[in-house]
Structures are given as structure tokens and as C-alpha cells.
Coordinates of C-alpha atoms and ligand atoms in Angstrom, one line a residue:
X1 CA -30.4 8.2 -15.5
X2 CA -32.0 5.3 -14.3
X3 CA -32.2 5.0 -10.6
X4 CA -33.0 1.3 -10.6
X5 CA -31.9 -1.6 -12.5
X6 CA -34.4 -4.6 -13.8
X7 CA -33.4 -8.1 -13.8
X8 CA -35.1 -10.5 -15.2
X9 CA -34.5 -14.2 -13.7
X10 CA -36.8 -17.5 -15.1
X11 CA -39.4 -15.2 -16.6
X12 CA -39.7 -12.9 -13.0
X13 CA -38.7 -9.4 -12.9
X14 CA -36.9 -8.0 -10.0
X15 CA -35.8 -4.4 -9.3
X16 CA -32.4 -3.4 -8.0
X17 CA -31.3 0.1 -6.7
X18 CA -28.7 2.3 -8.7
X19 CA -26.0 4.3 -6.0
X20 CA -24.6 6.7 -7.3
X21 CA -21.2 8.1 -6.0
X22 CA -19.7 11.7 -5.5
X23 CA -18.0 11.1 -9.0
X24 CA -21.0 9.8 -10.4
X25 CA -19.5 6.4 -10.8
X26 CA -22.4 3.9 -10.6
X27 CA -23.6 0.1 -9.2
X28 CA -25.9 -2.0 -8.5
X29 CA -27.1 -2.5 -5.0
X30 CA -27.7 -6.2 -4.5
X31 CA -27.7 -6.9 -1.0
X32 CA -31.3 -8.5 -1.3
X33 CA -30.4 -10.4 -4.7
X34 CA -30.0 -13.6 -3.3
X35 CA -33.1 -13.2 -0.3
X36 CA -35.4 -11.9 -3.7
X37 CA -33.8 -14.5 -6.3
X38 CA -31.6 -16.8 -4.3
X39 CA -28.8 -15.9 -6.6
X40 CA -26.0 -14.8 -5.6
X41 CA -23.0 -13.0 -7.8
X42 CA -19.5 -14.7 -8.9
X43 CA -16.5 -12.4 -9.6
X44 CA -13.2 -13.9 -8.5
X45 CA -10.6 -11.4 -7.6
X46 CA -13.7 -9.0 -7.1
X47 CA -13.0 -7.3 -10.9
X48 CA -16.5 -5.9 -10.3
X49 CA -17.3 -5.7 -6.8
X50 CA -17.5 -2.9 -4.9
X51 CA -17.1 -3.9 -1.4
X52 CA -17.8 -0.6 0.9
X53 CA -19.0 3.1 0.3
X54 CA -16.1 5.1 1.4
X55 CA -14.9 8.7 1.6
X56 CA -10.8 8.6 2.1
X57 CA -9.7 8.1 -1.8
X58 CA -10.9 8.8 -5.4
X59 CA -9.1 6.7 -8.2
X60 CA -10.1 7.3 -11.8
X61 CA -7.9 4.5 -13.3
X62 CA -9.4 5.8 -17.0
X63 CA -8.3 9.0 -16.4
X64 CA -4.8 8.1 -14.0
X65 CA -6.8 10.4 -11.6
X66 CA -5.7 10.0 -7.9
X67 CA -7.0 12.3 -4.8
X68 CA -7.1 11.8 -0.9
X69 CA -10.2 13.6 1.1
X70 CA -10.4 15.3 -2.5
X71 CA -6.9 17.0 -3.3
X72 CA -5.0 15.6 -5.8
X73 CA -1.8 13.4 -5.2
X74 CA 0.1 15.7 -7.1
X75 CA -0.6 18.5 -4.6
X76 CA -0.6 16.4 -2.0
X77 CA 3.2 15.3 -2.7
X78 CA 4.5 18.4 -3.8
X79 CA 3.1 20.4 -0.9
X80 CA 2.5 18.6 2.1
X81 CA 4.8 16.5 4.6
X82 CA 3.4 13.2 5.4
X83 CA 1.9 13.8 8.6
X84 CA -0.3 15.6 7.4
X85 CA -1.6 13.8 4.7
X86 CA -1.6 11.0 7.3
X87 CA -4.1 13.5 9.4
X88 CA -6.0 13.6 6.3
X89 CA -6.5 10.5 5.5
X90 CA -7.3 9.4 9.1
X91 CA -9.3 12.7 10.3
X92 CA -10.6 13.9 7.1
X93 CA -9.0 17.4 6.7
X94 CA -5.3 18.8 6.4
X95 CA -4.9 20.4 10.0
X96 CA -4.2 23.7 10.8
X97 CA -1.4 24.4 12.2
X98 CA -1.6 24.0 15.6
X99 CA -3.3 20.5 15.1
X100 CA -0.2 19.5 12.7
X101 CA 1.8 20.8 15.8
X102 CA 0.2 18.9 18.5
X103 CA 0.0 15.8 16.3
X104 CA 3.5 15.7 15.7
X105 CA 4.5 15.9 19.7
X106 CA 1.5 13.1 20.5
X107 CA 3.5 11.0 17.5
X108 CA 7.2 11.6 19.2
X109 CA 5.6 11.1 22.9
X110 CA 4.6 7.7 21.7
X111 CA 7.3 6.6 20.0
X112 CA 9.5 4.3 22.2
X113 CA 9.0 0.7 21.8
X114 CA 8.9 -2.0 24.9
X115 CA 12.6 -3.2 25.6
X116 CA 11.1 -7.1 25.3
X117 CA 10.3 -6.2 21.8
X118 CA 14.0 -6.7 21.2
X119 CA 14.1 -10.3 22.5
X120 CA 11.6 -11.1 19.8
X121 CA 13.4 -9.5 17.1
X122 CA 16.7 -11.3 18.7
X123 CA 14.6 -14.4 17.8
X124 CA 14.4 -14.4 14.2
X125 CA 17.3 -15.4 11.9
X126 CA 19.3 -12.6 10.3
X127 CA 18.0 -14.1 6.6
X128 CA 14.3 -13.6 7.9
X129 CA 12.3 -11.3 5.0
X130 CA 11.8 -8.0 6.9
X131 CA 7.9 -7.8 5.8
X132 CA 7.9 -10.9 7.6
X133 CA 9.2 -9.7 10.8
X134 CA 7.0 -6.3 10.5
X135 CA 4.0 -8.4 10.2
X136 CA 4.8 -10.2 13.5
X137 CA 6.0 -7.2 15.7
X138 CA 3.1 -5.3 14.7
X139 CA 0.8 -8.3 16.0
X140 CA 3.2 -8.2 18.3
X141 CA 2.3 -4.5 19.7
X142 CA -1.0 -5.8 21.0
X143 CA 0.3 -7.8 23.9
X144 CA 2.3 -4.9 25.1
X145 CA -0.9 -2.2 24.7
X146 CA -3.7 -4.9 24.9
X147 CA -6.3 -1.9 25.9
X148 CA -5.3 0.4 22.6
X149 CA -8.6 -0.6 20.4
X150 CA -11.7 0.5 21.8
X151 CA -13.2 2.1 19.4
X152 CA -16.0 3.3 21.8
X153 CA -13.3 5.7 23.5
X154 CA -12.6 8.7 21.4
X155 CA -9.7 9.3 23.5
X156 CA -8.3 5.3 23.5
X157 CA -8.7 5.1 20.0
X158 CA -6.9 8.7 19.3
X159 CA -4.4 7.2 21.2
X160 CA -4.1 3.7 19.6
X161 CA -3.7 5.5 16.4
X162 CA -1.0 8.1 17.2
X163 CA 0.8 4.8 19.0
X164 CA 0.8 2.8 16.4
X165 CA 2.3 5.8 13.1
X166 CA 4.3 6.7 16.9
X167 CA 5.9 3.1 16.8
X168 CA 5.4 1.0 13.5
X169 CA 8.4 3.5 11.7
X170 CA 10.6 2.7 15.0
X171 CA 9.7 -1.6 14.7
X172 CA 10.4 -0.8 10.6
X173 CA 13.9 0.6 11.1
X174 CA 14.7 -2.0 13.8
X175 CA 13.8 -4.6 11.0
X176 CA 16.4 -2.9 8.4
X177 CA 19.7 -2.7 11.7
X178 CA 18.1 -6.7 12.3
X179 CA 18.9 -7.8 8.7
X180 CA 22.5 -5.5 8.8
X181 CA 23.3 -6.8 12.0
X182 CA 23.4 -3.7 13.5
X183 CA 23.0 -1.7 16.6
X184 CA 18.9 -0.7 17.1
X185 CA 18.4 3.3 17.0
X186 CA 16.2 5.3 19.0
X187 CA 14.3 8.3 17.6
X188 CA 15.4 11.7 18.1
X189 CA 12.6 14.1 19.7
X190 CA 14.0 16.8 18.0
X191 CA 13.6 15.0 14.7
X192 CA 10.4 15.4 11.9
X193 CA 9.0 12.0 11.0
X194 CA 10.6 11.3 8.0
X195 CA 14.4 12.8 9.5
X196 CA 13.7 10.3 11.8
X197 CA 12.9 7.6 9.8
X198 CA 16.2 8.0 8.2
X199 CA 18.0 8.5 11.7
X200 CA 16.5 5.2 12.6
X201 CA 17.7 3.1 9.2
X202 CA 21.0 4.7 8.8
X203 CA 22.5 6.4 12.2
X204 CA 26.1 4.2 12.8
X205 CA 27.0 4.7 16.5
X206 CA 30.4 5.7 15.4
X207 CA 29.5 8.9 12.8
X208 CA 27.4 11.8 13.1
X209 CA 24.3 11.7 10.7
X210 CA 22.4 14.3 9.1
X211 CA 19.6 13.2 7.1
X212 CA 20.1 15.1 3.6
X213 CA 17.5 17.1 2.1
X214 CA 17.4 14.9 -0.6
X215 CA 16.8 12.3 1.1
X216 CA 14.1 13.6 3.4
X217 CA 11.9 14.9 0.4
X218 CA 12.7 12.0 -1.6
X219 CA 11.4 9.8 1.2
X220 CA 8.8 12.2 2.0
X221 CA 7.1 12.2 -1.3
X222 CA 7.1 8.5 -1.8
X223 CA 5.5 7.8 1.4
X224 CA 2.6 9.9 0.6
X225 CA 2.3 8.9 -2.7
X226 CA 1.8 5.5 -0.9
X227 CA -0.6 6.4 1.6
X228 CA -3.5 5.4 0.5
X229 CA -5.0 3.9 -3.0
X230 CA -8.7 2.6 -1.9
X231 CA -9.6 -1.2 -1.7
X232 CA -6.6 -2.7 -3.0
X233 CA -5.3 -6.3 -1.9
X234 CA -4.1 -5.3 1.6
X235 CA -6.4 -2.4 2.1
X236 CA -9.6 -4.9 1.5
X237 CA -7.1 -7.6 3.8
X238 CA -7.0 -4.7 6.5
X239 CA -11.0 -4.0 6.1
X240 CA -11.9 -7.6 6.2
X241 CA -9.9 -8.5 9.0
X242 CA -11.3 -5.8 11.0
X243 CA -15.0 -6.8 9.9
X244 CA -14.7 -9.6 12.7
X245 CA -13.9 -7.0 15.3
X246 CA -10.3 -8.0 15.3
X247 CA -8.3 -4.9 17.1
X248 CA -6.2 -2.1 15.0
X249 CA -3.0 -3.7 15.1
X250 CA -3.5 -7.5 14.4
X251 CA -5.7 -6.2 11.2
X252 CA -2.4 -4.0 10.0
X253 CA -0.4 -6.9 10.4
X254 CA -2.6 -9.3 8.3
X255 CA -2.6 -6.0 5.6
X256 CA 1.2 -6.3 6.1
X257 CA 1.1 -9.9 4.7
X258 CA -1.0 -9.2 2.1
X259 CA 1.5 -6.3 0.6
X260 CA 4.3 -8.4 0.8
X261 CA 3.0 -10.6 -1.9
X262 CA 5.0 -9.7 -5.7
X263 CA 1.9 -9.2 -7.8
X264 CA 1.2 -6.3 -4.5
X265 CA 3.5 -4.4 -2.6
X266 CA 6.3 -7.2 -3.3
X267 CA 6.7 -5.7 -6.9
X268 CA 9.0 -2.9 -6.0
X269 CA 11.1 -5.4 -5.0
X270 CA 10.4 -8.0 -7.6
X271 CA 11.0 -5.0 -10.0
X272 CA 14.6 -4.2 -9.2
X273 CA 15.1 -7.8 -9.0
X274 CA 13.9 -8.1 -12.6
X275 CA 15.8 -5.4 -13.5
X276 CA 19.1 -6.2 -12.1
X277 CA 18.4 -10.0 -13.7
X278 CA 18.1 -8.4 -17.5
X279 CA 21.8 -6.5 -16.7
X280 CA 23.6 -9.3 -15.7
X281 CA 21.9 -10.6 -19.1
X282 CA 23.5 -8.4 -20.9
X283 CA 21.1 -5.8 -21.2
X284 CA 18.4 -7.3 -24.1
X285 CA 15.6 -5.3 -23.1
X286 CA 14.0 -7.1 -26.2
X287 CA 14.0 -10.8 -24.8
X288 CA 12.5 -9.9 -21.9
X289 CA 9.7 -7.8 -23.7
X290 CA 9.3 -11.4 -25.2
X291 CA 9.6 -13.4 -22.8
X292 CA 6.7 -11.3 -20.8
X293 CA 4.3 -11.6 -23.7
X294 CA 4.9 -15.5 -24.5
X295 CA 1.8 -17.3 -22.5
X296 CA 3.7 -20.1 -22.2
X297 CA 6.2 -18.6 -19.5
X298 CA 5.4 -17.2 -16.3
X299 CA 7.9 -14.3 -16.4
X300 CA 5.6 -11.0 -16.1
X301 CA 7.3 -7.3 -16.7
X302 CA 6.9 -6.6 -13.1
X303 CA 6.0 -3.5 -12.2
X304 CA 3.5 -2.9 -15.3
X305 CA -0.2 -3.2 -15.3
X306 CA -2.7 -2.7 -12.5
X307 CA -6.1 -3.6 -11.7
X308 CA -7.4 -0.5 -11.7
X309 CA -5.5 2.3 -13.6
X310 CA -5.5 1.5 -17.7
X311 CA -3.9 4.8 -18.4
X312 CA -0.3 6.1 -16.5
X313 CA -0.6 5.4 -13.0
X314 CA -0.3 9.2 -11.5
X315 CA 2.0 8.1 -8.8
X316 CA 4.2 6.4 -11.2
X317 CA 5.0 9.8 -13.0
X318 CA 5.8 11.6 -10.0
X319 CA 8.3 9.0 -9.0
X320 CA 10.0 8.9 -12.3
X321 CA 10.5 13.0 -12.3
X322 CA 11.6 12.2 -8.8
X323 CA 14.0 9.5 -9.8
X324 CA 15.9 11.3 -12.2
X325 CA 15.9 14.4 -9.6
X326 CA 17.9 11.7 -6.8
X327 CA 19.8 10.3 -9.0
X328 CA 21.2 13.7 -10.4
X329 CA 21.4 15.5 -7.3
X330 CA 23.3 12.3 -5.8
X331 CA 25.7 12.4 -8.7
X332 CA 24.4 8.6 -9.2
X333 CA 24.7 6.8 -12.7
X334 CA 22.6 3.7 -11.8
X335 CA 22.9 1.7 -15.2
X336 CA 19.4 0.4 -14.2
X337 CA 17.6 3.3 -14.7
X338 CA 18.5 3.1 -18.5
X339 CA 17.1 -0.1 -18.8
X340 CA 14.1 0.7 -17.2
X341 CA 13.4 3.9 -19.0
X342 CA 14.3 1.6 -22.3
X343 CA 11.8 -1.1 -21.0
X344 CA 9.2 1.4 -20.3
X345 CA 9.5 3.0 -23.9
X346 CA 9.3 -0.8 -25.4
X347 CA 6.4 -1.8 -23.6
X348 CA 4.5 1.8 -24.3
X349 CA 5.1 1.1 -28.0
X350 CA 4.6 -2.5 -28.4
X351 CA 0.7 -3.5 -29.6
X352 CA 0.3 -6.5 -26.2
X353 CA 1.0 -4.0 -23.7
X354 CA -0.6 -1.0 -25.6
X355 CA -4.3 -3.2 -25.8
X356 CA -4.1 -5.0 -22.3
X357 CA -3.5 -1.2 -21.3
X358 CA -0.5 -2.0 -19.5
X359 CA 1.3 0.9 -18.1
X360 CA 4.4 1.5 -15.7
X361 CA 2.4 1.5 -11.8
X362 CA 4.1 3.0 -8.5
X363 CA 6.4 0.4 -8.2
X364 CA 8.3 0.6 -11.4
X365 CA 11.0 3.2 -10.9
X366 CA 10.7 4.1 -6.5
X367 CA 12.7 1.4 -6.0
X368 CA 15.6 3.0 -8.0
X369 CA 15.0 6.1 -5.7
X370 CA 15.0 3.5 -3.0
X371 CA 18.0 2.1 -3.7
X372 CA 19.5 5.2 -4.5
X373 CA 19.0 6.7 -1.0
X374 CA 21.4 3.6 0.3
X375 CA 18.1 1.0 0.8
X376 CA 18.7 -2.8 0.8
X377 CA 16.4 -4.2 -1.9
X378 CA 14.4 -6.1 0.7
X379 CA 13.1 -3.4 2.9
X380 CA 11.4 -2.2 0.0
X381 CA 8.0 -3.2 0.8
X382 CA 8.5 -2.2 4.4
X383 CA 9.1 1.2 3.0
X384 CA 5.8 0.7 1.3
X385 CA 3.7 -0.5 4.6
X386 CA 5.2 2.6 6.5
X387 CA 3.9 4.7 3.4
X388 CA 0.1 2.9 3.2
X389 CA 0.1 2.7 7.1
X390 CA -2.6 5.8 7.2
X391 CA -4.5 4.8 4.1
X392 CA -4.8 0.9 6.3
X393 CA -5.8 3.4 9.5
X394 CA -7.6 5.5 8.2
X395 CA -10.1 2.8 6.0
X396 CA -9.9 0.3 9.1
X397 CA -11.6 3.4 11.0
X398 CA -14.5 4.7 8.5
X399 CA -15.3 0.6 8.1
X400 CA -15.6 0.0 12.0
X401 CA -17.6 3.9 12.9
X402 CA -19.6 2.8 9.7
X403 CA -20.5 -0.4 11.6
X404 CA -20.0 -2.7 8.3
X405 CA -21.2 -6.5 8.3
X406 CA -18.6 -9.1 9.0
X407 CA -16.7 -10.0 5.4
X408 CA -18.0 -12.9 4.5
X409 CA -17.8 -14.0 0.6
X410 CA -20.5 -17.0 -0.7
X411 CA -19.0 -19.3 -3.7
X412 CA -20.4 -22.0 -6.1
X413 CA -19.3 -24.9 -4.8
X414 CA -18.5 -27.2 -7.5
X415 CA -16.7 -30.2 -5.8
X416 CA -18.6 -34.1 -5.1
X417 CA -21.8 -34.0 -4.3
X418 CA -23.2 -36.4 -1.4
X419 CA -21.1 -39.7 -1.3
X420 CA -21.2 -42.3 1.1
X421 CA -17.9 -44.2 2.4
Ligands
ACO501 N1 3.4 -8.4 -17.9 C1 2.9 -9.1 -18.9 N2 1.6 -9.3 -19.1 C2 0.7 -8.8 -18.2 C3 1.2 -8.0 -17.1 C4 2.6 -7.8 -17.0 N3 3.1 -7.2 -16.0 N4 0.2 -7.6 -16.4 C5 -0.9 -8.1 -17.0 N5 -0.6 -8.8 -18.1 C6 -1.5 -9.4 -19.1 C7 -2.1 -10.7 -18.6 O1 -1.3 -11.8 -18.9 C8 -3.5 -10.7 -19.2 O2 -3.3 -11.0 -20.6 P1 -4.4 -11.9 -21.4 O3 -5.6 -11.0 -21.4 O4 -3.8 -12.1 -22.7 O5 -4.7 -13.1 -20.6 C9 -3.9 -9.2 -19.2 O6 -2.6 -8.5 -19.2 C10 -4.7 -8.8 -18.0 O7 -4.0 -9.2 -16.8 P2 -4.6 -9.7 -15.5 O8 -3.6 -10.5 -14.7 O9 -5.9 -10.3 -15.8 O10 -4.9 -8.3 -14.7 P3 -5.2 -8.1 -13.2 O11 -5.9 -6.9 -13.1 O12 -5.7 -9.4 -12.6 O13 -3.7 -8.0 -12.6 C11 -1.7 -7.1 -11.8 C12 -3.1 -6.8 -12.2 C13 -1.6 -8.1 -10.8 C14 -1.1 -5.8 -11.2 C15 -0.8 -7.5 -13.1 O14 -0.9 -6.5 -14.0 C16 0.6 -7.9 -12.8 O15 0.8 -9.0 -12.4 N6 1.6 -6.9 -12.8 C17 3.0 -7.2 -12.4 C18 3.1 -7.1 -10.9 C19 3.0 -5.7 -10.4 O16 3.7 -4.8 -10.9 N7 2.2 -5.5 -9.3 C20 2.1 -4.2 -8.7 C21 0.8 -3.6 -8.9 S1 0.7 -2.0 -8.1 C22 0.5 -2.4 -6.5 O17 -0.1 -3.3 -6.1 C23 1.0 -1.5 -5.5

């Protein structure tokens, strides 16, 4: 194979390197096109822009191939606890045992929140969109812990790190009790992550809770599955905020905002949403199918289609198997889950989706396993952010150690040119 590529601009030719990555997926290095040309590239939505090198995550979206530091998701989630894949992601191998062990106790040391973060919290109305108040406590954590991002101490980084998976689950919960109107939780030291998480959502002050198995591995599995997934939409938000030297936890928050959004991480929710709408319709599968292929109406079969994967979304056949295990062992008959499995076998047969390679992604059945486990449609996404919070750690990390340029897109500026008043 080549190792450069020729271009050939108003009769000149000019020579461009080929890099090469570990999956021999290949582009073209232009960082001197425009200094050697004065050309620069145009690709809105960056369709074909690679914007970093980076070793966390390998998508194949021909193949539905998806793998953290190199083991595959489905190992990952049928194996492994989220911590550590979260070590993983962040540190670059599974830990041994004793690291998983001393990981975990840094995590629960960490994990109480200032008492003035409830004063905030006490600020927003009870309607506020949880992703919302997420994305302002976690911008918020930096005025209680403003020395947690120097990257130059190994030791105050560590720490900013372990602070923020130690607290962000604990300011997610507090979101869920906010929008319930209940009593906030603390965690439980005796608690794993995930039991905790659960503890923190659903704990009443008047019942004793145990976290069911069901509902640890349910939640267990989806938040790896949603750990990480390269340079998507709040992943590159996360990146590019950090680029200007912004600390840790006001780039998470900006990522936070980014995921919210329905065409994003907001299509878990949007999904149910959709689904619920076509039940109280009566159930026609058949004229939402239409209405989703008709260019002249903006209604879009959420949860289908992705930028990257044109083949099953890995993740997304996990999460089915893992639906229908819930639902079962919960003895649940969810009347949505039949319309979505119908939806799903309509779209996968029908000649628009089956060209524009549109296939169910990772938000088109979790939240039935979501709602399932006794989780308000709303909090979906903030299930989500806890889920991608390594993946946003771990690539805000390898883009600051790898010392990366400021973020700064050109464009083609096509509005008046000089006027005078
Ligand atoms: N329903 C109907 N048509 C669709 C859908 C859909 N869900 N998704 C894409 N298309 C069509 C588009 O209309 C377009 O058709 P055209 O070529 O005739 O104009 C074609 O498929 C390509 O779509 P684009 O929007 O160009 O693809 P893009 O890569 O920009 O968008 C996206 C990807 C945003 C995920 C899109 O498929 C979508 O809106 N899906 C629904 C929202 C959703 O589920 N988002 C979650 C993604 S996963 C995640 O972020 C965690």
C-alpha cells in the first residue's frame, strides 16, 4: 500500500502522508494542506474527519465490531463489573485484583458530596430535566475541589478522577429523589458501585432495600456497554472542551449537554417516548414505518441508525437478550416491548431502512430494561452519562498527556462580502 497520497491542485502536485492504524484503517494526514495549498477541508458533521489518534476504543461499524483497550464488549459485559472496565478504559488494563480492590475503597472514600451542594439542587424547580441539573452540579464540583485538575500531579489527577466516578453516581441519584421529591440517600460503604447506585435511586427511608440481582447485573451490563464508543458527539464535546485547558469536570459537564440532545444520548428517551406515542395510537406499527420514511415529515424511528455502525450495533444485541432476560425474570409483560420487537422486524425488512443501512443502535430497547428496573423515563440519559463517564475520563486524559492542539475548526465563509454602512 501506498504510504503517501498525491494531490494535485491548479496543475501542482503535492504529497500527503498515509497513517495507518492498529486495524489498518487508513487517512490522510493533512495538517500541512492548507500551509502547502492554502486549502483547507469541508466536512460538516465531520462524516470524514478523524479528529485524534487514540488507543481506548476500536469500532468496526461494517462489521458491528466493538472493543475497549482491545477485548470485545461482549466479553467485557458478560464478564467484568464496571469498575473495572472503568480502570480499563482510564488506566489501560483490567487490574489485578488487588488494584480492583484498592480502586474500589479510593471510589467509596470519595464518595460524599459537599452538604451546600444540596442548596443548589434545592434551587431548581422540581420539572427541571435531570441531564440539565447533572450538567450543572458537575460544573458545579469544581468550586468545591477547585485544585482536582492538575494534570502535572500524578497523584492530584488520580485523585480528581476517583473523585469525580466517587461523586457524579451520588449527584446522579440526587437528581432522580430531586424530580420524586424525595429524601436524598447517602451511599453505603459496604455497597459495590452499581448496589449503590441502586441504594441511592431507590432506598425509601421507611423500607429496607436490597438491590436484586437482577437489577445489579441488569444495570451493570448497560453501564459498560455505555462506557465508551470513541469520538462520538459528546466524547469529541468532552475532547474539545478540554483542548483549551478547561479542567476535568467543567469538560464532563459540557459532554453532559452534548448527550442530552435526542439525535445523541436523548434517544433512549426519545425512543420510549415514541414508543409509548404509537400504543396510545393503537398500536399501527405500519404508519409510523411511513411516517419515518416520508421526507416531508420530521418524525424519525428513533433509536435506528448511527453514524458509524451500518450493520447491528453490537451493544444493541446484548441489550435485547438482556431485555427479554428482565422482563422474564421480573414477571413483566411490557406491551411495548412487542411493538418494538415488531418495529424492529419492519424496519429490517423494509427496502429504506435496509439501503440507508439503518439498524436498531444502543438505545432502542435499554430503555425498556430501564423502565423495567422501576426508572422514570427522564433519567434515562443520566443513566447513560453515569455509563460513558469513564469513556469521557478516560479520552479527556490520553487527549491532554498526548498534549493535543486547541480544537479549533476553519469554515468557508459564505456570508456579504465588504459593505459599507
Ligand atoms: N429514521 C428514518 N430515517 C433515517 C433515520 C431514522 N432513525 N436515521 C437516518 N435516516 C435516513 C436519513 O433521513 C437519510 O436519508 P436520505 O439519505 O434519504 O436523506 C439517511 O438515513 C442518512 O441519515 P443521516 O441523518 O444523514 O445520518 P447521520 O449519520 O447524520 O445520523 C443519526 C445518524 C443521527 C443517529 C440518525 O440515524 C438518527 O437521527 N437516528 C435517530 C436518533 C437516534 O436513535 N440517535 C441515537 C444514536 S446512538 C447514540 O448516539 C448513542
Amino acid at each position: 500500500m501506498e504510504d503517501q497520497i498525491d494531490l494535485i491542485y491548479q496543475g501542482k502536485s503535492y504529497k500527503f502522508p498515509l497513517v495507518k492504524g492498529a486495524e489498518d484503517e487508513a487517512a490522510i494526514d493533512i495538517k500541512t494542506l492548507r500551509a502547502q495549498t492554502g486549502l483547507i477541508t469541508l466536512d460538516p458533521g465531520f462524516k470524514n474527519t478523524g479528529s485524534c489518534e487514540s488507543e481506548i476504543t476500536f469500532l468496526d461499524g461494517e462489521e458491528g465490531v466493538l472493543r475497549y483497550r482491545g477485548y470485545s464488549i461482549e466479553d467485557l459485559a458478560n464478564n467484568s463489573s464496571f469498575i473495572e472496565v472503568a480502570y480499563l478504559l482510564i488506566f489501560g488494563e483490567l487490574p489485578s485484583a488487588d488494584q480492583l480492590d484498592k480502586f474500589e475503597d479510593e471510589i467509596r472514600d470519595y464518595a460524599l458530596v459537599d452538604e451546600d451542594f444540596k442548596i443548589i439542587l434545592k434551587s431548581f424547580p422540581k420539572s427541571a430535566h435531570p441531564m440539565g441539573i447533572l450538567s450543572s452540579l458537575t460544573s458545579a464540583l469544581i468550586a468545591f475541589n477547585p485544585s482536582s485538575v492538575d494534570i502535572n500531579s500524578e497523584k492530584d489527577f488520580h485523585e480528581a478522577i476517583v473523585m469525580l466516578l466517587a461523586k457524579f453516581p451520588v449527584l446522579a441519584s440526587w437528581t432522580h429523589r430531586k424530580m420524586k421529591g424525595l429524601p436524598l440517600n447517602y451511599p453505603n460503604y459496604d455497597l459495590s458501585y452499581t448496589e449503590n447506585l441502586a441504594h441511592m435511586m431507590f432506598k425509601m427511608p421507611n423500607k429496607d432495600f436490597k438491590p436484586s440481582p437482577t437489577l445489579v447485573s441488569a444495570l451493570n451490563k448497560l453501564l459498560i456497554l455505555h462506557a465508551d464508543h470513541e469520538q462520538n458527539c459528546s466524547t469529541s464535546t468532552v475532547r474539545m472542551v478540554g483542548s483549551s485547558h478547561a479542567g476535568l469536570f467543567p469538560s464532563i459537564a459540557s459532554g453532559i449537554s452534548a448527550l442530552w440532545g435526542p439525535l445523541h444520548g436523548g434517544a433512549n428517551q426519545a425512543v420510549i417516548e415514541m414508543l409509548e406515542d404509537i400504543r396510545k395510537d393503537g398500536g399501527d406499527t405500519k404508519k409510523f414505518m411511513a411516517k419515518a420514511k416520508d421526507k416531508n415529515d420530521p418524525f424519525r424511528l428513533m433509536g435506528f441508525g448511527h453514524r458509524v455502525y451500518k450493520n447491528f450495533d453490537p451493544r444493541a444485541k446484548i441489550i435485547k437478550t438482556a431485555a427479554d432476560e428482565v422482563l422474564a425474570e421480573l414477571g413483566i409483560d411490557d406491551p411495548i416491548l412487542d411493538i418494538a420487537k415488531k418495529l424492529e422486524q419492519e424496519a429490517l425488512d423494509d427496502p429504506y431502512f435496509v439501503d440507508r443501512k439503518l439498524y436498531p443502535n444502543v438505545d432502542f430497547y435499554s430503555g425498556i430494561i430501564y423502565r423495567a428496573l422501576g426508572i422514570p423515563t427522564e433519567m434515562f440519559t443520566v443513566m447513560f452519562a453515569i455509563g460513558r463517564l469513564p469513556g469521557w475520563i478516560a479520552q479527556w486524559k490520553e487527549m491532554r498527556f498526548n498534549k493535543e492542539p486547541i480544537g479549533r475548526p476553519r469554515q468557508i465563509y459564505t456570508g456579504y462580502t465588504h459593505r459599507s454602512i
